[in-house]
Amino acid sequence: MIYSKESSQDQSMHRAELAQSLQGRGHQLGLAELIGVLAQNGSFTKYIASTSGMMFPVAQLIPVLVNGQLQSRVDGGQAVQATSASMARAFRDIWDYVRHASKAVYPVAEPISECRFSDQRTMQVGGVPVTPDGVFYYPMYLGSEFHSVHALLEAQLEPSLDATSPDVLGKMADLATSVWEAQPTRLFVPFLYLHGPMVSLVLFARGGYYCTTIGRLFHTSLDPSTDDISDVGDTLRYLWFLMTLPSDRFGHIVDVSVPATGLIFTKFHGATTVAASRDSGSKLGFQQRIPLPVSLLDFQSYLFKTQYHGQPAMLKLAWSPTYRLPEAAVYDWLLSNGCGAVPKVFESSIIANDVFGYRLEYLLIEDCGVPLLEYFKTEYGNVSDNSRRDADAEGVFKQLASCLAIAHSAGVVHCDISAEHIAVRNGHAFIFDWTHTQLATAEVPALLAKGLREKYSLSASDLQPLRWPQDDPVVQTAIYASIRSLWHDGTSSLVDGFESIFYVILHVLYHSNHTPVGTPSAFKILDQSTMAVVKTGCLSDPDLYLNYFGIADIGDGLKAFLDKVRRFLFSADGIFVGGKLVDSGFERSERPELAKIFLFEKAFAAAYPEDVKPACEVSADSGAVRPVSFSFASCAHLFPPTTKTSATSGAPATTPAASDTTTSVAPTPAAPVTTTTSALPVPVTATAASAASATASAPAVTAPAPAASTATTTALTSAAPTPAATVPATSAPIVPAASAAPVAPTTKATSSAVPSATALATSAGTDPKLNMRRIARAARDVVKASKTTTTVAAAPVPTSAGAPATSTPTTPTVPPPVTSAASTLAPAAPAPIATTVPSSSTQAIKPPTTV
């Protein structure tokens, strides 16, 4: 994504980050290797053999660079201080000499596609002017935009590439990112880099940057010898060959010297050729590009709305490592396994099979509709009644979670769930980006080999499961990444996917708030480990966690649903276990009885086959659970349920949603209740028990206003800044009805040295406004407190007449440090946990030699 350069300090920080991301990813290529990569061996050999001496007359005019001075060998030999600007002007003069050199006796040197060169050409990046030292551009383009760039020039006085400062590398990387953003057909972004008297070609590709020394460009003696002039002449010949190659042979998949409106893909004998289309009616046009974040390295996708035989479709150009499965193969496999929340693929093919270790493929898929955030903003941004919005949010959660469950049963883990990769059409949610897919089990290769190996030309290495995090860095959008993924660089599982969906829904609800609030602390962009700590602290409080995610207006039904999802993800035996996710060896104990709340029956059977039962049952720590037989009006073809009945299908009384305490409750029959249908598929039949609502309400929360431009803004939508406002208190939790059977509560022991997130938020007064430092400290205290909690078994308590007695563990109560009742709501973890932050582990693709 183009960085918002609001100040020179912001720009410097951004470029320093880019330079840091390139550490260990620079590689040296010889000239012969470069020509081989460009597939120009034959042409280059013929060119060199037939142009000997062509540039010798020009080489005699080249300036001299000595003692930090550039001295001309024409016009009286004037000398100027050698700076980036003066070196760029000197190169402009040299290029004019080369262009006008006589080539009558060298027909092979006639340019195939000649670009223009301009020094100090001002370009526009996100409305902010930037000035590269020099630009090779296509003259057919209007204006000074990055769409017209063929190559860029960077000039520095340092004589060696090794002496290149991080600021210079960051500047080149920043400009390269702008080119990637403007030109979706790019294979790499080339720079001519003048460093002292030498000139090199630097290619920024998806896997890193690759340097080739071309030769000496400036003389280093006031009286150069014949050999010196010949060496400079050879350098000019090499430059002329490279910089006059047409764009489809130098950095692009098609010729873009003339503005194109779309692409034409032609398949012949299994091979796909790509051509640029200048026809405004091209079926695969560029006119309606869907904005997605654009990065410098690694994975990248470009999306365009288009037509396929008269029906809406999307064209996708996707970059991924060659050791990953092609995305079309993933769709093929998922659809064959009954995963309905993914789009159909009309056409697909590999365009570039291996560009420095990365593959470029195109896919023509069915239109997935409106981006998720845009859908909720448009449908519910100005609606006072939240009931339909809440029902849609629950329906979307179930569709997405069920999709991930079926995919996981097929051996596929998504690894990059985010709002940008989800869209809604006709009441159905789609996940349309599976570029980051990992294979989950060792059995998958054998399954994929049944037909997919031949169809997509896969090798055995393509079908091997990967090991996290050694094979990949973190690729997921940080605000949606699970706590474990943030701590352990890319670790992912089915439950981590559920957690990411949880954050997506919370983010959608935050953006559809009727009462404007500032950017909540749980969605602030920070470094990975700090974000993990902040999320842990925000989620540790079962009463206020929704406030910390910026959610104000929410109905009791959706709140109860989200509370149960939170308990599934972060609670075990009534204890909050978010702090334990720091430990790479800790595995969350999955509780299928709670997963039934948010998984369709088919998805539940796929994810938890050993837990499939004739009817939904009530667990001791799950509270009220709906029967698994839902009726969905418009998505039966996606996840067709198998209707089952139970003699005890009535829902029991609901335990307090805001508490992590486990409770045993006897089922109480109740009459079916019909809910209101919404734009998205939601359950129309459910059961409810009589319950008394708690009268206590949480105090209002005042949240800060968001910045005018933040990294959390979704690329598919744009939200205007909103002023600070007061958030109404969330609905009180439902408590068990008086008619319910007696329960055996669990009392949690909290160390007197470990205040909860609620206690820290309220100890300063009546205003529970979230403070980043207090929340971070609370999260760390949750981790440290694992050494101070003990559990004592309690005597069995009968649940109801005729029902067997159950045993519920209890713990001795330790007085909390804060007298507020809220201070006992965040329990400590029960086991010691390592608190050291693991170091990031990445694996770079390494061609020949590392710079």
mmCIF file of C-alpha atoms in Angstrom, residues 283-552:
data_model
loop_
_atom_site.group_PDB
_atom_site.id
_atom_site.type_symbol
_atom_site.label_atom_id
_atom_site.label_comp_id
_atom_site.label_asym_id
_atom_site.label_seq_id
_atom_site.Cartn_x
_atom_site.Cartn_y
_atom_site.Cartn_z
ATOM 1 C CA LYS A 283 -13.867 -8.643 -21.419
ATOM 2 C CA LEU A 284 -10.935 -8.642 -18.972
ATOM 3 C CA GLY A 285 -10.604 -4.918 -18.503
ATOM 4 C CA PHE A 286 -8.690 -2.793 -16.002
ATOM 5 C CA GLN A 287 -11.367 -0.140 -15.600
ATOM 6 C CA GLN A 288 -12.864 -1.368 -12.311
ATOM 7 C CA ARG A 289 -9.938 -2.237 -10.105
ATOM 8 C CA ILE A 290 -10.754 -3.349 -6.569
ATOM 9 C CA PRO A 291 -8.276 -1.572 -4.286
ATOM 10 C CA LEU A 292 -6.163 -3.967 -2.216
ATOM 11 C CA PRO A 293 -3.038 -3.231 -0.168
ATOM 12 C CA VAL A 294 0.157 -3.409 -2.258
ATOM 13 C CA SER A 295 3.401 -4.513 -0.638
ATOM 14 C CA LEU A 296 7.028 -4.513 -1.733
ATOM 15 C CA LEU A 297 7.749 -8.193 -1.133
ATOM 16 C CA ASP A 298 6.258 -11.674 -1.042
ATOM 17 C CA PHE A 299 2.558 -12.342 -1.727
ATOM 18 C CA GLN A 300 0.583 -9.871 -3.819
ATOM 19 C CA SER A 301 -2.839 -9.845 -5.476
ATOM 20 C CA TYR A 302 -4.590 -7.513 -7.917
ATOM 21 C CA LEU A 303 -8.370 -7.703 -8.443
ATOM 22 C CA PHE A 304 -10.542 -6.297 -11.220
ATOM 23 C CA LYS A 305 -14.280 -6.468 -11.780
ATOM 24 C CA THR A 306 -15.021 -7.717 -15.273
ATOM 25 C CA GLN A 307 -17.432 -9.858 -17.308
ATOM 26 C CA TYR A 308 -17.324 -13.501 -18.289
ATOM 27 C CA HIS A 309 -19.805 -14.433 -21.022
ATOM 28 C CA GLY A 310 -22.144 -11.705 -19.840
ATOM 29 C CA GLN A 311 -22.075 -12.497 -16.121
ATOM 30 C CA PRO A 312 -20.187 -10.561 -13.435
ATOM 31 C CA ALA A 313 -16.755 -11.946 -12.672
ATOM 32 C CA MET A 314 -13.434 -10.967 -11.107
ATOM 33 C CA LEU A 315 -10.004 -11.124 -12.714
ATOM 34 C CA LYS A 316 -7.224 -11.837 -10.244
ATOM 35 C CA LEU A 317 -3.472 -11.671 -10.758
ATOM 36 C CA ALA A 318 -1.794 -13.420 -7.824
ATOM 37 C CA TRP A 319 1.871 -13.741 -6.808
ATOM 38 C CA SER A 320 2.870 -16.598 -4.502
ATOM 39 C CA PRO A 321 6.053 -18.602 -3.770
ATOM 40 C CA THR A 322 6.696 -21.521 -6.084
ATOM 41 C CA TYR A 323 6.679 -23.900 -3.092
ATOM 42 C CA ARG A 324 3.015 -23.009 -2.429
ATOM 43 C CA LEU A 325 0.035 -24.493 -4.218
ATOM 44 C CA PRO A 326 -1.432 -22.368 -7.032
ATOM 45 C CA GLU A 327 -4.559 -20.672 -5.749
ATOM 46 C CA ALA A 328 -6.664 -22.206 -8.535
ATOM 47 C CA ALA A 329 -5.625 -25.666 -7.303
ATOM 48 C CA VAL A 330 -6.761 -24.717 -3.790
ATOM 49 C CA TYR A 331 -10.189 -23.622 -5.081
ATOM 50 C CA ASP A 332 -10.438 -26.821 -7.102
ATOM 51 C CA TRP A 333 -9.683 -28.941 -4.039
ATOM 52 C CA LEU A 334 -12.012 -27.027 -1.698
ATOM 53 C CA LEU A 335 -14.977 -27.094 -4.074
ATOM 54 C CA SER A 336 -14.510 -30.823 -4.644
ATOM 55 C CA ASN A 337 -14.713 -31.280 -0.851
ATOM 56 C CA GLY A 338 -17.996 -29.388 -0.509
ATOM 57 C CA CYS A 339 -16.671 -26.048 0.773
ATOM 58 C CA GLY A 340 -19.364 -23.701 -0.495
ATOM 59 C CA ALA A 341 -18.177 -20.272 0.701
ATOM 60 C CA VAL A 342 -15.475 -20.013 -1.990
ATOM 61 C CA PRO A 343 -16.034 -18.691 -5.528
ATOM 62 C CA LYS A 344 -16.177 -20.828 -8.640
ATOM 63 C CA VAL A 345 -13.225 -20.620 -11.035
ATOM 64 C CA PHE A 346 -14.098 -20.008 -14.702
ATOM 65 C CA GLU A 347 -10.532 -19.886 -16.042
ATOM 66 C CA SER A 348 -7.033 -20.065 -14.587
ATOM 67 C CA SER A 349 -3.454 -20.518 -15.697
ATOM 68 C CA ILE A 350 0.159 -19.880 -14.697
ATOM 69 C CA ILE A 351 1.546 -16.793 -16.455
ATOM 70 C CA ALA A 352 5.089 -16.845 -15.050
ATOM 71 C CA ASN A 353 6.198 -20.068 -13.425
ATOM 72 C CA ASP A 354 9.373 -18.925 -11.650
ATOM 73 C CA VAL A 355 10.479 -15.295 -11.313
ATOM 74 C CA PHE A 356 13.175 -15.390 -8.638
ATOM 75 C CA GLY A 357 11.259 -18.065 -6.738
ATOM 76 C CA TYR A 358 7.755 -16.650 -7.189
ATOM 77 C CA ARG A 359 4.864 -17.667 -9.415
ATOM 78 C CA LEU A 360 2.333 -15.382 -11.131
ATOM 79 C CA GLU A 361 -1.057 -16.862 -11.985
ATOM 80 C CA TYR A 362 -4.314 -15.462 -13.244
ATOM 81 C CA LEU A 363 -7.777 -16.546 -12.166
ATOM 82 C CA LEU A 364 -11.155 -15.608 -13.548
ATOM 83 C CA ILE A 365 -13.624 -16.274 -10.742
ATOM 84 C CA GLU A 366 -17.284 -15.558 -10.091
ATOM 85 C CA ASP A 367 -18.137 -12.166 -8.652
ATOM 86 C CA CYS A 368 -18.221 -12.358 -4.849
ATOM 87 C CA GLY A 369 -20.305 -9.218 -4.344
ATOM 88 C CA VAL A 370 -19.725 -6.336 -1.964
ATOM 89 C CA PRO A 371 -16.718 -6.209 0.400
ATOM 90 C CA LEU A 372 -17.747 -7.143 3.935
ATOM 91 C CA LEU A 373 -17.020 -3.788 5.580
ATOM 92 C CA GLU A 374 -18.679 -1.882 2.770
ATOM 93 C CA TYR A 375 -21.736 -4.123 3.021
ATOM 94 C CA PHE A 376 -22.249 -3.472 6.741
ATOM 95 C CA LYS A 377 -21.577 0.255 6.413
ATOM 96 C CA THR A 378 -24.016 0.603 3.508
ATOM 97 C CA GLU A 379 -26.756 -1.607 4.918
ATOM 98 C CA TYR A 380 -26.642 -0.604 8.572
ATOM 99 C CA GLY A 381 -24.622 2.603 8.913
ATOM 100 C CA ASN A 382 -27.734 4.770 9.137
ATOM 101 C CA VAL A 383 -30.212 2.270 10.581
ATOM 102 C CA SER A 384 -31.344 2.778 14.160
ATOM 103 C CA ASP A 385 -32.547 -0.804 14.675
ATOM 104 C CA ASN A 386 -29.566 -3.146 15.099
ATOM 105 C CA SER A 387 -31.512 -6.407 15.120
ATOM 106 C CA ARG A 388 -30.948 -7.180 11.416
ATOM 107 C CA ARG A 389 -27.310 -6.120 11.609
ATOM 108 C CA ASP A 390 -26.725 -8.355 14.629
ATOM 109 C CA ALA A 391 -28.439 -11.280 12.914
ATOM 110 C CA ASP A 392 -26.310 -10.733 9.799
ATOM 111 C CA ALA A 393 -23.121 -10.582 11.852
ATOM 112 C CA GLU A 394 -23.974 -13.903 13.486
ATOM 113 C CA GLY A 395 -24.898 -15.418 10.126
ATOM 114 C CA VAL A 396 -21.637 -14.278 8.512
ATOM 115 C CA PHE A 397 -19.636 -15.693 11.416
ATOM 116 C CA LYS A 398 -21.278 -19.098 11.026
ATOM 117 C CA GLN A 399 -20.773 -19.204 7.264
ATOM 118 C CA LEU A 400 -17.095 -18.234 7.495
ATOM 119 C CA ALA A 401 -16.335 -20.540 10.431
ATOM 120 C CA SER A 402 -18.090 -23.442 8.700
ATOM 121 C CA CYS A 403 -16.081 -22.793 5.537
ATOM 122 C CA LEU A 404 -12.804 -22.939 7.485
ATOM 123 C CA ALA A 405 -13.901 -26.106 9.282
ATOM 124 C CA ILE A 406 -14.646 -27.946 6.032
ATOM 125 C CA ALA A 407 -11.405 -26.656 4.487
ATOM 126 C CA HIS A 408 -9.452 -27.890 7.516
ATOM 127 C CA SER A 409 -11.042 -31.318 7.242
ATOM 128 C CA ALA A 410 -9.740 -31.352 3.658
ATOM 129 C CA GLY A 411 -6.224 -30.564 4.924
ATOM 130 C CA VAL A 412 -6.169 -26.850 4.047
ATOM 131 C CA VAL A 413 -5.526 -23.932 6.440
ATOM 132 C CA HIS A 414 -6.265 -20.416 5.133
ATOM 133 C CA CYS A 415 -3.697 -18.491 7.266
ATOM 134 C CA ASP A 416 -4.787 -14.979 6.183
ATOM 135 C CA ILE A 417 -8.373 -14.326 7.253
ATOM 136 C CA SER A 418 -9.151 -10.608 7.035
ATOM 137 C CA ALA A 419 -12.065 -8.344 6.155
ATOM 138 C CA GLU A 420 -10.359 -7.457 2.855
ATOM 139 C CA HIS A 421 -10.683 -11.085 1.704
ATOM 140 C CA ILE A 422 -14.399 -11.485 2.469
ATOM 141 C CA ALA A 423 -17.364 -10.302 0.407
ATOM 142 C CA VAL A 424 -21.153 -10.713 0.566
ATOM 143 C CA ARG A 425 -23.489 -11.447 -2.351
ATOM 144 C CA ASN A 426 -27.160 -12.386 -2.136
ATOM 145 C CA GLY A 427 -26.904 -13.229 1.545
ATOM 146 C CA HIS A 428 -23.816 -15.431 1.187
ATOM 147 C CA ALA A 429 -20.360 -14.670 2.513
ATOM 148 C CA PHE A 430 -17.368 -15.625 0.348
ATOM 149 C CA ILE A 431 -13.690 -15.984 1.176
ATOM 150 C CA PHE A 432 -12.002 -15.141 -2.117
ATOM 151 C CA ASP A 433 -8.286 -15.066 -1.300
ATOM 152 C CA TRP A 434 -6.556 -18.400 -0.562
ATOM 153 C CA THR A 435 -3.088 -17.355 -1.693
ATOM 154 C CA HIS A 436 -1.508 -18.016 1.717
ATOM 155 C CA THR A 437 -2.920 -21.528 2.066
ATOM 156 C CA GLN A 438 -0.908 -24.071 4.050
ATOM 157 C CA LEU A 439 -1.332 -27.828 3.884
ATOM 158 C CA ALA A 440 -2.322 -29.158 7.276
ATOM 159 C CA THR A 441 -1.510 -32.856 7.186
ATOM 160 C CA ALA A 442 0.967 -35.240 5.629
ATOM 161 C CA GLU A 443 -1.878 -37.170 3.973
ATOM 162 C CA VAL A 444 -2.882 -34.241 1.789
ATOM 163 C CA PRO A 445 -0.173 -34.718 -0.883
ATOM 164 C CA ALA A 446 -1.525 -38.151 -1.743
ATOM 165 C CA LEU A 447 -5.043 -36.734 -2.013
ATOM 166 C CA LEU A 448 -3.999 -33.772 -4.131
ATOM 167 C CA ALA A 449 -2.005 -35.991 -6.436
ATOM 168 C CA LYS A 450 -5.250 -37.571 -7.646
ATOM 169 C CA GLY A 451 -5.717 -35.325 -10.647
ATOM 170 C CA LEU A 452 -4.372 -31.982 -9.428
ATOM 171 C CA ARG A 453 -0.730 -32.890 -10.020
ATOM 172 C CA GLU A 454 -1.240 -33.214 -13.775
ATOM 173 C CA LYS A 455 -3.790 -30.414 -14.099
ATOM 174 C CA TYR A 456 -1.560 -27.780 -12.484
ATOM 175 C CA SER A 457 1.882 -29.238 -13.367
ATOM 176 C CA LEU A 458 2.782 -29.673 -9.697
ATOM 177 C CA SER A 459 5.990 -31.253 -8.513
ATOM 178 C CA ALA A 460 6.370 -33.424 -5.417
ATOM 179 C CA SER A 461 7.751 -30.439 -3.465
ATOM 180 C CA ASP A 462 4.561 -28.463 -4.185
ATOM 181 C CA LEU A 463 2.531 -31.111 -2.368
ATOM 182 C CA GLN A 464 4.492 -31.240 0.886
ATOM 183 C CA PRO A 465 3.021 -29.726 4.046
ATOM 184 C CA LEU A 466 4.932 -26.781 5.423
ATOM 185 C CA ARG A 467 6.255 -26.256 8.914
ATOM 186 C CA TRP A 468 5.375 -23.066 10.764
ATOM 187 C CA PRO A 469 7.044 -20.675 11.165
ATOM 188 C CA GLN A 470 10.299 -21.835 9.535
ATOM 189 C CA ASP A 471 9.009 -21.755 5.966
ATOM 190 C CA ASP A 472 7.184 -18.423 6.002
ATOM 191 C CA PRO A 473 7.164 -15.085 7.786
ATOM 192 C CA VAL A 474 3.959 -13.656 9.232
ATOM 193 C CA VAL A 475 1.745 -12.677 6.324
ATOM 194 C CA GLN A 476 -1.621 -12.057 7.978
ATOM 195 C CA THR A 477 -3.123 -8.629 8.516
ATOM 196 C CA ALA A 478 -2.053 -7.858 12.071
ATOM 197 C CA ILE A 479 -5.366 -6.623 13.484
ATOM 198 C CA TYR A 480 -7.022 -9.918 12.496
ATOM 199 C CA ALA A 481 -4.152 -12.233 13.412
ATOM 200 C CA SER A 482 -4.625 -14.575 16.341
ATOM 201 C CA ILE A 483 -2.647 -13.984 19.511
ATOM 202 C CA ARG A 484 -0.652 -17.142 18.896
ATOM 203 C CA SER A 485 0.188 -16.076 15.325
ATOM 204 C CA LEU A 486 1.444 -12.705 16.568
ATOM 205 C CA TRP A 487 3.641 -14.370 19.179
ATOM 206 C CA HIS A 488 4.980 -17.159 17.010
ATOM 207 C CA ASP A 489 5.312 -15.718 13.481
ATOM 208 C CA GLY A 490 2.765 -17.431 11.283
ATOM 209 C CA THR A 491 1.664 -20.359 13.440
ATOM 210 C CA SER A 492 -1.902 -21.164 12.446
ATOM 211 C CA SER A 493 -4.585 -23.762 13.068
ATOM 212 C CA LEU A 494 -8.344 -24.133 12.735
ATOM 213 C CA VAL A 495 -8.918 -22.442 16.101
ATOM 214 C CA ASP A 496 -6.593 -19.589 15.076
ATOM 215 C CA GLY A 497 -8.814 -19.182 12.011
ATOM 216 C CA PHE A 498 -11.919 -19.023 14.223
ATOM 217 C CA GLU A 499 -10.147 -16.375 16.308
ATOM 218 C CA SER A 500 -9.405 -14.303 13.191
ATOM 219 C CA ILE A 501 -13.076 -14.478 12.158
ATOM 220 C CA PHE A 502 -13.961 -13.309 15.679
ATOM 221 C CA TYR A 503 -11.792 -10.192 15.160
ATOM 222 C CA VAL A 504 -13.243 -9.620 11.671
ATOM 223 C CA ILE A 505 -16.793 -9.574 13.028
ATOM 224 C CA LEU A 506 -15.792 -7.276 15.900
ATOM 225 C CA HIS A 507 -14.104 -4.943 13.409
ATOM 226 C CA VAL A 508 -17.209 -4.914 11.203
ATOM 227 C CA LEU A 509 -19.440 -4.131 14.191
ATOM 228 C CA TYR A 510 -17.075 -1.347 15.238
ATOM 229 C CA HIS A 511 -17.254 0.266 11.793
ATOM 230 C CA SER A 512 -21.058 0.019 11.705
ATOM 231 C CA ASN A 513 -21.492 1.779 15.079
ATOM 232 C CA HIS A 514 -24.193 4.434 15.072
ATOM 233 C CA THR A 515 -22.429 6.247 17.887
ATOM 234 C CA PRO A 516 -19.019 7.299 16.487
ATOM 235 C CA VAL A 517 -16.048 6.226 18.552
ATOM 236 C CA GLY A 518 -12.308 6.576 18.122
ATOM 237 C CA THR A 519 -9.948 3.818 17.031
ATOM 238 C CA PRO A 520 -10.220 1.248 19.842
ATOM 239 C CA SER A 521 -7.109 0.047 21.575
ATOM 240 C CA ALA A 522 -7.606 -3.547 20.422
ATOM 241 C CA PHE A 523 -7.369 -2.409 16.772
ATOM 242 C CA LYS A 524 -4.374 -0.093 17.043
ATOM 243 C CA ILE A 525 -1.453 -0.994 14.787
ATOM 244 C CA LEU A 526 1.585 -1.778 16.952
ATOM 245 C CA ASP A 527 4.489 -4.192 16.754
ATOM 246 C CA GLN A 528 3.525 -7.863 16.820
ATOM 247 C CA SER A 529 4.370 -8.719 20.426
ATOM 248 C CA THR A 530 2.741 -5.543 21.773
ATOM 249 C CA MET A 531 -0.415 -6.207 19.778
ATOM 250 C CA ALA A 532 -0.524 -9.731 21.208
ATOM 251 C CA VAL A 533 -0.206 -8.364 24.754
ATOM 252 C CA VAL A 534 -2.880 -5.690 24.181
ATOM 253 C CA LYS A 535 -5.330 -8.200 22.679
ATOM 254 C CA THR A 536 -4.743 -10.531 25.615
ATOM 255 C CA GLY A 537 -5.440 -7.751 28.085
ATOM 256 C CA CYS A 538 -8.586 -6.588 26.279
ATOM 257 C CA LEU A 539 -10.018 -10.095 26.050
ATOM 258 C CA SER A 540 -9.250 -10.976 29.671
ATOM 259 C CA ASP A 541 -12.233 -8.955 30.885
ATOM 260 C CA PRO A 542 -15.523 -10.753 30.076
ATOM 261 C CA ASP A 543 -17.566 -7.634 30.879
ATOM 262 C CA LEU A 544 -15.680 -4.894 29.033
ATOM 263 C CA TYR A 545 -13.915 -6.645 26.156
ATOM 264 C CA LEU A 546 -16.512 -5.391 23.626
ATOM 265 C CA ASN A 547 -15.862 -1.825 24.765
ATOM 266 C CA TYR A 548 -12.158 -2.329 24.200
ATOM 267 C CA PHE A 549 -12.943 -3.361 20.614
ATOM 268 C CA GLY A 550 -15.007 -0.198 20.119
ATOM 269 C CA ILE A 551 -18.428 -1.878 20.050
ATOM 270 C CA ALA A 552 -21.254 0.072 21.655
#
